[in-house]
Coordinates of C-alpha atoms in Angstrom, one line a residue:
X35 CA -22.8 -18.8 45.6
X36 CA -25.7 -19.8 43.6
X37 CA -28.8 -22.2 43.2
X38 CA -29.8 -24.0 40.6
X39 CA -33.7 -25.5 40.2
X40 CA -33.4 -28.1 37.6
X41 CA -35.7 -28.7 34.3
X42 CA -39.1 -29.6 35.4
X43 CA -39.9 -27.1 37.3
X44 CA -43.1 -24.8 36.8
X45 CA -40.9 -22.4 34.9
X46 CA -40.8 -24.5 31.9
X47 CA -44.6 -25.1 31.5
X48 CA -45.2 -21.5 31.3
X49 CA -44.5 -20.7 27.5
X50 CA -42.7 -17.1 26.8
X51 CA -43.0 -14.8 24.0
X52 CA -39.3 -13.6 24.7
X53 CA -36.7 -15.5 22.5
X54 CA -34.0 -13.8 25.1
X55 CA -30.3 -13.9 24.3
X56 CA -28.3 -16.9 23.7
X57 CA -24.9 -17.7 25.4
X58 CA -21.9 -18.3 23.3
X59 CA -19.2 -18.9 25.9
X60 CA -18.9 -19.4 29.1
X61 CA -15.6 -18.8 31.0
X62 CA -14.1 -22.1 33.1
X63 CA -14.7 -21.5 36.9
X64 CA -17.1 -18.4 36.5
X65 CA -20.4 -18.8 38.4
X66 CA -22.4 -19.3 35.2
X67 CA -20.4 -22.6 35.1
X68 CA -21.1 -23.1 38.7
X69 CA -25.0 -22.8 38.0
X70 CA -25.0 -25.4 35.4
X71 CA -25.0 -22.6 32.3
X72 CA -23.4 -23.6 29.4
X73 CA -22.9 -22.4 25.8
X74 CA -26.1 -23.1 23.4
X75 CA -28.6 -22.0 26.6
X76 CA -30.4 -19.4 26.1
X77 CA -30.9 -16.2 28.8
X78 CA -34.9 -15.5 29.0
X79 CA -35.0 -13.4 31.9
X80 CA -33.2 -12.1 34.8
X81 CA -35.0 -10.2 37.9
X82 CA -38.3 -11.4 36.2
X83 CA -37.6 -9.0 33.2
X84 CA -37.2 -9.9 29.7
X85 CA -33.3 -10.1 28.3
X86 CA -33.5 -7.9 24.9
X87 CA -29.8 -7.6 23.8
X88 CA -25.9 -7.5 25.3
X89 CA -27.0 -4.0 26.7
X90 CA -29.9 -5.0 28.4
X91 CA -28.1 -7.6 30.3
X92 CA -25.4 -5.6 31.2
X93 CA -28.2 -3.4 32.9
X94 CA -30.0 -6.0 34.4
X95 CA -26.9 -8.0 35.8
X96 CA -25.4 -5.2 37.6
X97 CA -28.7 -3.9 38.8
X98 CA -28.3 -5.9 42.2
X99 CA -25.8 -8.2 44.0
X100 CA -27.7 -11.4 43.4
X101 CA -29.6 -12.2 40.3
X102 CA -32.1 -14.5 39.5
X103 CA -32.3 -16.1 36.0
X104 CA -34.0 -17.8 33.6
X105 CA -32.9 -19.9 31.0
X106 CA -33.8 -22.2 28.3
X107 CA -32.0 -25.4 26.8
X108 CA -31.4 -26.2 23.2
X109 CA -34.0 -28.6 23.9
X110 CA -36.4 -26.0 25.0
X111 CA -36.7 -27.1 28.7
X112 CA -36.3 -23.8 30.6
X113 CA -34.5 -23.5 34.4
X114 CA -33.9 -20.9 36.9
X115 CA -30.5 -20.4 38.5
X116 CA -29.9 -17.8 41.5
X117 CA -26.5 -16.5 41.6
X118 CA -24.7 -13.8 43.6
X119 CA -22.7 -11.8 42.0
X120 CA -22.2 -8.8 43.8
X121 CA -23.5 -6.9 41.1
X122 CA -20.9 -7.8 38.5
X123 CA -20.8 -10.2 35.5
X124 CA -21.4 -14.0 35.6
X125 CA -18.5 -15.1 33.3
X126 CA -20.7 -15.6 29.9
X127 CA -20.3 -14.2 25.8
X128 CA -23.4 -13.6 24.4
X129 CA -24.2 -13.5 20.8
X130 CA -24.2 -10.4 18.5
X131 CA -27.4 -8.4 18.6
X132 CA -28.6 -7.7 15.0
X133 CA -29.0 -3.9 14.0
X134 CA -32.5 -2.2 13.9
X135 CA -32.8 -0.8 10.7
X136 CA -33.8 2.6 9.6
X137 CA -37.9 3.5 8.6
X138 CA -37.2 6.6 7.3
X139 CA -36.5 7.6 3.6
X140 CA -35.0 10.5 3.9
X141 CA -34.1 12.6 1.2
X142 CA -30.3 12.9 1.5
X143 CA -29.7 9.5 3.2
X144 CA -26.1 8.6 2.1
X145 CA -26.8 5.0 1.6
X146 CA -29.4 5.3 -1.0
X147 CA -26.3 7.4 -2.8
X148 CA -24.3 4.2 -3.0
X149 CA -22.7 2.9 -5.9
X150 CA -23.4 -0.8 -6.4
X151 CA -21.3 -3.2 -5.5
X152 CA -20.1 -2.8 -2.1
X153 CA -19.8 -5.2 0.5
X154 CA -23.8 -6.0 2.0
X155 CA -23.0 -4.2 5.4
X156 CA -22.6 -0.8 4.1
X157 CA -26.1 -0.6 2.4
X158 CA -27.3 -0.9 6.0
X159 CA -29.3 1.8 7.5
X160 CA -29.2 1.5 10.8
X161 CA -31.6 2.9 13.4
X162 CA -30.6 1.7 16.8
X163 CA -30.6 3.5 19.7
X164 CA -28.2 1.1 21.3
X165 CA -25.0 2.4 18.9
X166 CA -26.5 6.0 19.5
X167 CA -26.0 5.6 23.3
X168 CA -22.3 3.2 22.9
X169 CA -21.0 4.7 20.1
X170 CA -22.6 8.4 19.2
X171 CA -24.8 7.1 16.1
X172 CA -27.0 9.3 15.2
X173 CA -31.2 7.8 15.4
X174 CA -33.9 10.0 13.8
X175 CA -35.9 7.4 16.3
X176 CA -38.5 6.1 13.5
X177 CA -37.9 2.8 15.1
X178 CA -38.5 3.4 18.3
X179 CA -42.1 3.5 19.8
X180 CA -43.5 3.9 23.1
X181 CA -41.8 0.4 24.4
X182 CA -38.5 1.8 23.5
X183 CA -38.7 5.1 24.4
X184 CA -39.7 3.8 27.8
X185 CA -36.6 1.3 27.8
X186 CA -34.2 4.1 27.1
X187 CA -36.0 5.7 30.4
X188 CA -35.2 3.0 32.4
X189 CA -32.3 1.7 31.3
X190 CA -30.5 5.3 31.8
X191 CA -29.1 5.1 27.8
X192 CA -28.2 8.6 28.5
X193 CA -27.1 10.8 26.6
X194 CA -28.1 9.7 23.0
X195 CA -27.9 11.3 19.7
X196 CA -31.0 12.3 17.3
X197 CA -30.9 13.6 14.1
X198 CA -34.0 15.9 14.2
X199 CA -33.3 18.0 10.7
X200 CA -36.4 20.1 11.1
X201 CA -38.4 20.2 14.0
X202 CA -41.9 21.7 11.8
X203 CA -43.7 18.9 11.2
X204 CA -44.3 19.5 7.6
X205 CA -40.7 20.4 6.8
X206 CA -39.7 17.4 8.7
X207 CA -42.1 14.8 6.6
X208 CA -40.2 16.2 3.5
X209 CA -37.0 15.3 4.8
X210 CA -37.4 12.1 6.2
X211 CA -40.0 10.8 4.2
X212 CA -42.0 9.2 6.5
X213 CA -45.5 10.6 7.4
X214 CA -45.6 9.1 10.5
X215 CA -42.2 10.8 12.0
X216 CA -42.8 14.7 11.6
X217 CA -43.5 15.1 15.2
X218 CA -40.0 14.7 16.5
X219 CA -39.8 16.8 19.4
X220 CA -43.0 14.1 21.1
X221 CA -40.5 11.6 21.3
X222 CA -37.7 14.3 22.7
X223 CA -39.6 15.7 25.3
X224 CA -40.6 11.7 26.8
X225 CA -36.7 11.2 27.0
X226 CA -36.0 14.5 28.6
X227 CA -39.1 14.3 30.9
X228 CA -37.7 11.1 32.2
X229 CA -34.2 12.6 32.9
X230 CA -32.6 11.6 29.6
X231 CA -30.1 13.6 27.9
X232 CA -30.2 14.2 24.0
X233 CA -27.5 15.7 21.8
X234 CA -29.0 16.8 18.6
X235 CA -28.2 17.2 14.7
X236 CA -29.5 18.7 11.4
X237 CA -28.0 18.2 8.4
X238 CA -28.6 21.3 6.2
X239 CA -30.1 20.9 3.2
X240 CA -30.7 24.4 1.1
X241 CA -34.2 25.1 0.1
X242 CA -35.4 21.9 2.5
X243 CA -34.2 23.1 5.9
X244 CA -32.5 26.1 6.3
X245 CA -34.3 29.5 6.5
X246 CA -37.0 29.7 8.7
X247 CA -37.3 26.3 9.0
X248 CA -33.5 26.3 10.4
X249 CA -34.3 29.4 13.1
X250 CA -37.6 27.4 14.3
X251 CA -35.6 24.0 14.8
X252 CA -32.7 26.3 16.5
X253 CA -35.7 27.3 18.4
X254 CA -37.6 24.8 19.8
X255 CA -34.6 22.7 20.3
X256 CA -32.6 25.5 22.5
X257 CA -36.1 25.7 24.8
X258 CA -35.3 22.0 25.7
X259 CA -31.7 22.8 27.2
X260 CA -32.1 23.0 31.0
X261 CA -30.0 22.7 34.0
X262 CA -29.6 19.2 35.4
X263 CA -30.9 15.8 33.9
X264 CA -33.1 16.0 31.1
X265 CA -31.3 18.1 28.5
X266 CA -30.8 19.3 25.2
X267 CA -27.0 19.0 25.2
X268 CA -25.7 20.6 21.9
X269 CA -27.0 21.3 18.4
X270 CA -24.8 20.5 15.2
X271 CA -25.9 21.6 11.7
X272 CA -23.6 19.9 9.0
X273 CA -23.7 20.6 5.3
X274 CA -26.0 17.8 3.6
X275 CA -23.3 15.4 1.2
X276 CA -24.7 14.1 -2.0
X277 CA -22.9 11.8 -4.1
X278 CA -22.9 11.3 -7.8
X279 CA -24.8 8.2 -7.9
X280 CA -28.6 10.1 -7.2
X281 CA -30.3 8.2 -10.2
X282 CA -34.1 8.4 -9.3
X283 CA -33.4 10.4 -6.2
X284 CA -35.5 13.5 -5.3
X285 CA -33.7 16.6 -6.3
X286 CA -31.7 18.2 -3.7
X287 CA -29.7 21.4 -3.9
X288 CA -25.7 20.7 -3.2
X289 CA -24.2 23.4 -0.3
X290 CA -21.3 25.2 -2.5
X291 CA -18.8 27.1 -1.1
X292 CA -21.3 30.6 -1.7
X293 CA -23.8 29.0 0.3
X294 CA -20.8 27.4 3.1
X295 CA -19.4 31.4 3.2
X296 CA -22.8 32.7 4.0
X297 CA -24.1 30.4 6.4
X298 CA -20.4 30.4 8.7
X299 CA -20.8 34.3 7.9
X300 CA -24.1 33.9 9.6
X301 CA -24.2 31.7 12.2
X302 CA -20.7 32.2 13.6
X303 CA -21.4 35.1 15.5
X304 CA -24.6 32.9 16.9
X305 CA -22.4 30.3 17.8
X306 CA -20.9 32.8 20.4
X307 CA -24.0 34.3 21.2
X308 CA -25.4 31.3 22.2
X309 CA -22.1 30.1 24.0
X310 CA -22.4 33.1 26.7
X311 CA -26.3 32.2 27.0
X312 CA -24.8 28.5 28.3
X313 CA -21.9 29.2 30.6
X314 CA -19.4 29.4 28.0
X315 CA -20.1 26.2 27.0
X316 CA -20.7 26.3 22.9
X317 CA -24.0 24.7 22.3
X318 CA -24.7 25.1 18.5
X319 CA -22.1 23.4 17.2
X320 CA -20.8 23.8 12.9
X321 CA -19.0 21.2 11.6
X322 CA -15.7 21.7 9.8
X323 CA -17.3 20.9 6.6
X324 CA -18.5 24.5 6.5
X325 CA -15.3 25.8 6.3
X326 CA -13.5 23.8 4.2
X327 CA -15.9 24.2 1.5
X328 CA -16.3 28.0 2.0
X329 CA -12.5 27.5 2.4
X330 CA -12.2 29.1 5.7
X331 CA -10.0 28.7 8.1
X332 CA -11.6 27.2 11.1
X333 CA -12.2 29.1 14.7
X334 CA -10.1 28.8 17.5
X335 CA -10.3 26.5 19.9
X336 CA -12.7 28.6 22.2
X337 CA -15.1 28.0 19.3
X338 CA -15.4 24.2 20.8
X339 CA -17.2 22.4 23.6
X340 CA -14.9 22.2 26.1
X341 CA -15.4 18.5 25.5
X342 CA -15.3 18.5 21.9
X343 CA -19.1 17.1 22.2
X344 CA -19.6 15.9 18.4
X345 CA -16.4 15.4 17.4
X346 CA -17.3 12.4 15.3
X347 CA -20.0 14.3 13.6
X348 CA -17.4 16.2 12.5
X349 CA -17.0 19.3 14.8
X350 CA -14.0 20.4 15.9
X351 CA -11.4 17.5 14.1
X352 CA -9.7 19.7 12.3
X353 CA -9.4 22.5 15.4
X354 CA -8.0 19.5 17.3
X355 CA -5.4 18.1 14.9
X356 CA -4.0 21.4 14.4
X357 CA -3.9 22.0 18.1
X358 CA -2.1 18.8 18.8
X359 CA 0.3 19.7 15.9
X360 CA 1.6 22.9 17.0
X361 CA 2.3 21.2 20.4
X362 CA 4.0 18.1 18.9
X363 CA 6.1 20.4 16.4
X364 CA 7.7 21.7 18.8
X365 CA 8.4 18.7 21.3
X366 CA 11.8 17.1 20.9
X367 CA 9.6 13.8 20.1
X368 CA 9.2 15.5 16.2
X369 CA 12.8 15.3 15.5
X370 CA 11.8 11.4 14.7
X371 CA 10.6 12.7 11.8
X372 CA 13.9 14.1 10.5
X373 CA 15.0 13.0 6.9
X374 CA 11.5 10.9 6.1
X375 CA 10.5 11.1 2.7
X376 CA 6.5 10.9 3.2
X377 CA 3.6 11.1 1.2
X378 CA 0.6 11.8 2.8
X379 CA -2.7 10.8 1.2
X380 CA -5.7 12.7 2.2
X381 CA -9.2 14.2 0.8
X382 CA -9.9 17.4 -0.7
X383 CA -10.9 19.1 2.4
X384 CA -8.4 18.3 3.9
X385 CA -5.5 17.9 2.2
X386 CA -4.9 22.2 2.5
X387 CA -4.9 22.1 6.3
X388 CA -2.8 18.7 6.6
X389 CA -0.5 20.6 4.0
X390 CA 0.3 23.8 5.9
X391 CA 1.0 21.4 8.9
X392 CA 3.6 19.1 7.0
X393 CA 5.4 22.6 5.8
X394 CA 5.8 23.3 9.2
X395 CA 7.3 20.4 10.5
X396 CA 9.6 20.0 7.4
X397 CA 10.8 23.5 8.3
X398 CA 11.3 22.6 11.8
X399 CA 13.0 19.4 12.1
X400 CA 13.9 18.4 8.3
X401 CA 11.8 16.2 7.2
X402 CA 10.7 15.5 3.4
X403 CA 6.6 15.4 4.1
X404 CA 4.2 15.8 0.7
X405 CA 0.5 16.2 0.9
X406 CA -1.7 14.8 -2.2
X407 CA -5.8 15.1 -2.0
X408 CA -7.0 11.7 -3.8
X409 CA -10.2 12.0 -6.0
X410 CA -13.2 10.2 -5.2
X411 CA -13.9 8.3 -7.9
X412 CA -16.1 5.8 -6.1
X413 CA -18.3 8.1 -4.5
X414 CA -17.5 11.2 -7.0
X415 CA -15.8 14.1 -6.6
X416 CA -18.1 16.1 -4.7
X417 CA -17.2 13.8 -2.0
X418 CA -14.3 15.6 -0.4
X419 CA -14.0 14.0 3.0
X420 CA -11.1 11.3 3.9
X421 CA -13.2 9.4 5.4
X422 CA -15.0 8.2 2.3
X423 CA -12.1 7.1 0.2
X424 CA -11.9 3.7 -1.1
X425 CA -8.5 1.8 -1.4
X426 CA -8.5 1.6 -5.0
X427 CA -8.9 6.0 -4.8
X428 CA -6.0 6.0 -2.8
X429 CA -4.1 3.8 -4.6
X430 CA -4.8 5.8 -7.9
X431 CA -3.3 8.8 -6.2
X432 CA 0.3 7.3 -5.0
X433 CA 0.5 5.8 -8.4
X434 CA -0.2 9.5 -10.1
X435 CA 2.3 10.6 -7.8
X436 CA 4.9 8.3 -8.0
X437 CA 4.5 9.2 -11.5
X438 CA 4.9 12.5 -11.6
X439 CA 8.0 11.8 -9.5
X440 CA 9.7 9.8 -12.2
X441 CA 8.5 6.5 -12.3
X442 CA 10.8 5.3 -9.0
X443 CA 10.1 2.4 -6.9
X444 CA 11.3 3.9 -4.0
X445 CA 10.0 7.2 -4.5
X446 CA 8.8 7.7 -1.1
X447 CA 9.7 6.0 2.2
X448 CA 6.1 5.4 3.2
X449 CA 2.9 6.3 2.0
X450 CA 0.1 7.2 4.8
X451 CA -3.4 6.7 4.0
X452 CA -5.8 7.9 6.4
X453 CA -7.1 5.9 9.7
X454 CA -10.7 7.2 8.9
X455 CA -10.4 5.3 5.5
X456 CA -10.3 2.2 7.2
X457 CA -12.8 0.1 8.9
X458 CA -11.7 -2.4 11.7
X459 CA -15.1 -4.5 11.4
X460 CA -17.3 -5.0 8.5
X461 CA -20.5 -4.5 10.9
X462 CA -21.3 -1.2 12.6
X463 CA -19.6 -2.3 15.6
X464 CA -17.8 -5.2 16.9
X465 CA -21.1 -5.9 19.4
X466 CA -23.7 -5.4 16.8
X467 CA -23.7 -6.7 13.0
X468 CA -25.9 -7.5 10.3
X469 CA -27.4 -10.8 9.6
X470 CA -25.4 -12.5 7.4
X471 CA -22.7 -10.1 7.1
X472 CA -19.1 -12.0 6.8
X473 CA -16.5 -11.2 9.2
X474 CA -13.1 -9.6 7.2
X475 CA -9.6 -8.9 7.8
X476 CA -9.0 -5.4 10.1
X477 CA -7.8 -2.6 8.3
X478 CA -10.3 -3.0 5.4
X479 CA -11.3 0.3 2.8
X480 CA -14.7 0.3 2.1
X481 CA -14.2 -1.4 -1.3
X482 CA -12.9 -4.3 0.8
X483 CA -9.0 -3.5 -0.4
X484 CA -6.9 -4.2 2.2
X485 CA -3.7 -2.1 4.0
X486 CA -1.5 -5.2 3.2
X487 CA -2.7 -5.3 -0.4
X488 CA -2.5 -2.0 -0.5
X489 CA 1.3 -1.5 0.2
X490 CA 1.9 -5.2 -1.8
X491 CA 0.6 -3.2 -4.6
X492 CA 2.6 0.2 -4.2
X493 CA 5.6 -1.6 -3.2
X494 CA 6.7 0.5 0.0
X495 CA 5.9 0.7 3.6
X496 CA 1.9 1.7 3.7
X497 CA 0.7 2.6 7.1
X498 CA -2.6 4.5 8.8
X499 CA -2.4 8.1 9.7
X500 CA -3.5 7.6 13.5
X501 CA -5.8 10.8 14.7
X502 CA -2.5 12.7 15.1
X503 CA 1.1 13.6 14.2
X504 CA 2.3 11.2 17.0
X505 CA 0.4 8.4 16.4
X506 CA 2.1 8.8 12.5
X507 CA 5.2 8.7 14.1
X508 CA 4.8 5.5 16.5
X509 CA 3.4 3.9 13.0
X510 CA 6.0 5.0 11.1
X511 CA 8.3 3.5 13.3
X512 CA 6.5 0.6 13.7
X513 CA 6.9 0.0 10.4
X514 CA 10.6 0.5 10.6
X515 CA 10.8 -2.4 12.5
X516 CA 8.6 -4.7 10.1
X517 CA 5.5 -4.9 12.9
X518 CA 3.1 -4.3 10.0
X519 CA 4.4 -6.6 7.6
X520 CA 1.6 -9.7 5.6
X521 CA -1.1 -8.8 8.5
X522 CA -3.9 -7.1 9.9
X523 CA -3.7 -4.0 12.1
X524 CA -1.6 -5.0 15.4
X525 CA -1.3 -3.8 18.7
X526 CA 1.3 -1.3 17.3
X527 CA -1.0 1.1 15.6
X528 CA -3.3 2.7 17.3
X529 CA -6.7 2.7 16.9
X530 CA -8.0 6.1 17.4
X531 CA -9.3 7.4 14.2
X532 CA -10.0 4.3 12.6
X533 CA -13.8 4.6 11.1
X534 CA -17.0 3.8 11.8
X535 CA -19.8 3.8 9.9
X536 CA -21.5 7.0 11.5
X537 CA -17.7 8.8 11.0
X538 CA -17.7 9.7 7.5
X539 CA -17.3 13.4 8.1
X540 CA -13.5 12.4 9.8
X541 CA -10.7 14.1 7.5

């Protein structure tokens, strides 16, 4: 049922600040259509409070089994419609929210390390506690004052992520480069004091943020972890990435693999330590980053939240694809890979883990599986991690190898580049973009090369690695049977692993 009081009413002489959310679609025979909503209108308010985004109507919608709205015509005559919903949706699309952008000028940020020309998305910094709650973005929470930090209260956005780096002020100004944001843990104890939980990162910078600085983050942060609501979830440290494009940059000091062997020599016992201090539970969290550079083989799988919390900050990927592996290896499912000729493209860091793997499945079931780490060119090779090849890298690398294979055409069956290579949307999410940004074909590198231009180009069957060794198999079947072939990514490849912005630590 619903109730609609038409233009005229008081509503619309009473001018508001709130430009609300406007509706792109509405679905035949929903009760938005019923009201009298259609596409163009513009949702002010529902329950008397202001409509900010996608998420906040979502919140509000649900919040009760009848809602009251108001809305505003192209026109700008404003009318109220009561609908009862039962606490569900009213059958309308609503437009993209655009990304809040970052304040901070922090000192390793990865963006300032681009090269120049890349698509205008991937200069964005975003700051948005929105993605950190939908999608595990990090937020160092510059953008979000008072107002915010009160809307994340209400609106339970629980948990969400923070990159907090250093929690002394003064240590924390260097990093970030903002004056105003050294007092981090102000705006982490409002959140936890009104029952929000936050999983935290720092990314390790030598001589900015380690040291003592390091033990009083690890500090103050583990004083904030509490039973019930209102908690410090996990802490992550990962190994700070620089790039070779740092032209009129601030100095920072690189982690090398003497500094990566000391600090996993260090802080791996902790890890434990502070695992039996939380039920078991692993709370400080290292990313895989600081064993493959100290080239280390990575813990067992005790090592790990039990939920792999972080994952996409790059904790525990590597654990988990090996896990999965030795499962899969011996299932009668690998046999499927018996007599493939493979090449299997990768980066540095990972290319030593993914190459004892494929020895062990060629062993077991027969299969012809090579492993080659492409060079970064675009982003240097200090860049190591898969996730920040561009196409035209990997595409360099099956060319070197073809070759050094003789020069053949069909010197491979299929090439595999990986999933975390490859972007689905050009905006952070598919909910969220940048002004202006222009939509592009799925399955896009971040130098806009495409998977179909791609394997055009090299001539043979060119498919994602999925986030496991099944998930290569399904696409290397797939393939098989032409599903791939002149498009985008279909329903026949699976999507987990496929990137992100935030991902760039996935192998």
């Amino acid at each position: 049922m619903y109730l609609r009081i038409p233009e005229g009413n008081p509503e619309q002489e009473r001018p508001l600040a709130q430009k609300g959310v406007q509706i792109i679609t509405v679905e035949p025979g929903s009760l938005a259509e019923e009201a009298g909503i259609r596409p163009g209108d513009t949702l002010l308010k529902i329950h008397g409070e202001a409509v900010l985004d996608q998420l906040s109507y979502q919140y509000l919608i649900t919040r009760e089994d009848e809602a009251e709205l108001v809305l505003q015509r192209p026109d700008g005559s404003t009318f109220k419609a009561f609908v009862e919903n039962g606490g569900e949706g009213i059958g309308v699309d609503l437009a993209q929210d655009e990304v809040k952008v970052c304040k901070q000028n922090c000192v390793f940020c990865f963006v300032h390390q681009m090269p120049k020309g890349f698509r205008k998305s991937l200069y964005l910094k975003d700051e948005d506690v929105r993605l950190s709650f939908l999608y595990g973005h990090f937020t160092t929470l510059s953008s979000s004052d008072d107002a915010e930090l009160d809307r994340i209260v209400r609106e339970r956005l629980s948990p969400i992520h923070v990159s907090v780096h250093a929690t002394d002020p003064v240590a924390r100004v260097k990093v970030v480069g903002n004056p105003r944001e050294g007092h981090i843990l102000r705006k982490i104890d409002r959140l936890l004091a009104g029952g929000i939980d936050v999983h935290t990162q720092a990314v390790v910078a030598p001589g900015l943020n380690d040291g003592e600085i390091w033990q009083q983050t690890l500090a103050d942060l583990w004083a904030r972890r509490k039973e019930g609501r209102g908690s410090v979830l996990s802490l992550s440290c990962v190994p700070v990435g620089l790039t070779a494009h740092r032209e009129n940059l601030p100095s920072v000091q690189d982690v090398d693999s003497a500094f990566a062997r000391d600090w996993v020599a260090s802080w791996t016992p902790e890890v434990r330590k502070y695992a039996r201090a939380n039920d078991g539970e692993p709370w400080l969290l290292l990313a895989d980053e600081w064993f493959t550079r100290a080239g280390l083989e990575v813990p067992g799988r005790a090592f790990y939240s039990r939920s792999w919390a972080q994952l996409e900050n790059g904790v525990g990927l590597v654990r988990r694809f090996l896990e999965h592996s030795r499962r899969f290896i011996k299932s009668p499912r690998a046999k499927g890979f018996m007599g493939r000729r493979v090449l299997l493209l990768t980066g540095a860091s990972f290319a030593p883990v993914l190459s004892r793997v494929a020895a062990e499945l060629n062993r077991q079931v027969g299969s012809h599986l090579r492993v080659a780490a492409a060079k970064n060119f675009s982003f240097g090779e200090t860049v190591t991690v898969a996730g920040l090849l561009c196409g035209e890298d990997l595409k360099y690398a099956a060319h070197a190898d073809r070759e050094a294979k003789g020069g053949r055409a069909g010197w491979v069956d299929a090439v595999v580049v990986p999933s975390s290579s490859l972007r689905t949307v050009t905006g952070p999410t598919d909910q969220y973009t940048l002004r202006g940004s222009v939509v592009r074909e799925e399955g896009t590198f971040l130098d806009d090369l495409t998977l179909p231009q791609l394997a055009a180009d090299l001539g043979v069957p060119t498919v994602p690695s999925g986030a496991n060794l099944s998930h290569l198999l399904d696409h290397l079947e797939a393939a098989d049977r032409g599903a791939f072939r002149g498009g985008a990514l279909q329903s026949a490849f699976h999507a987990a692993g496929l990137n992100q912005p935030q991902g760039a630590y996935n192998p």
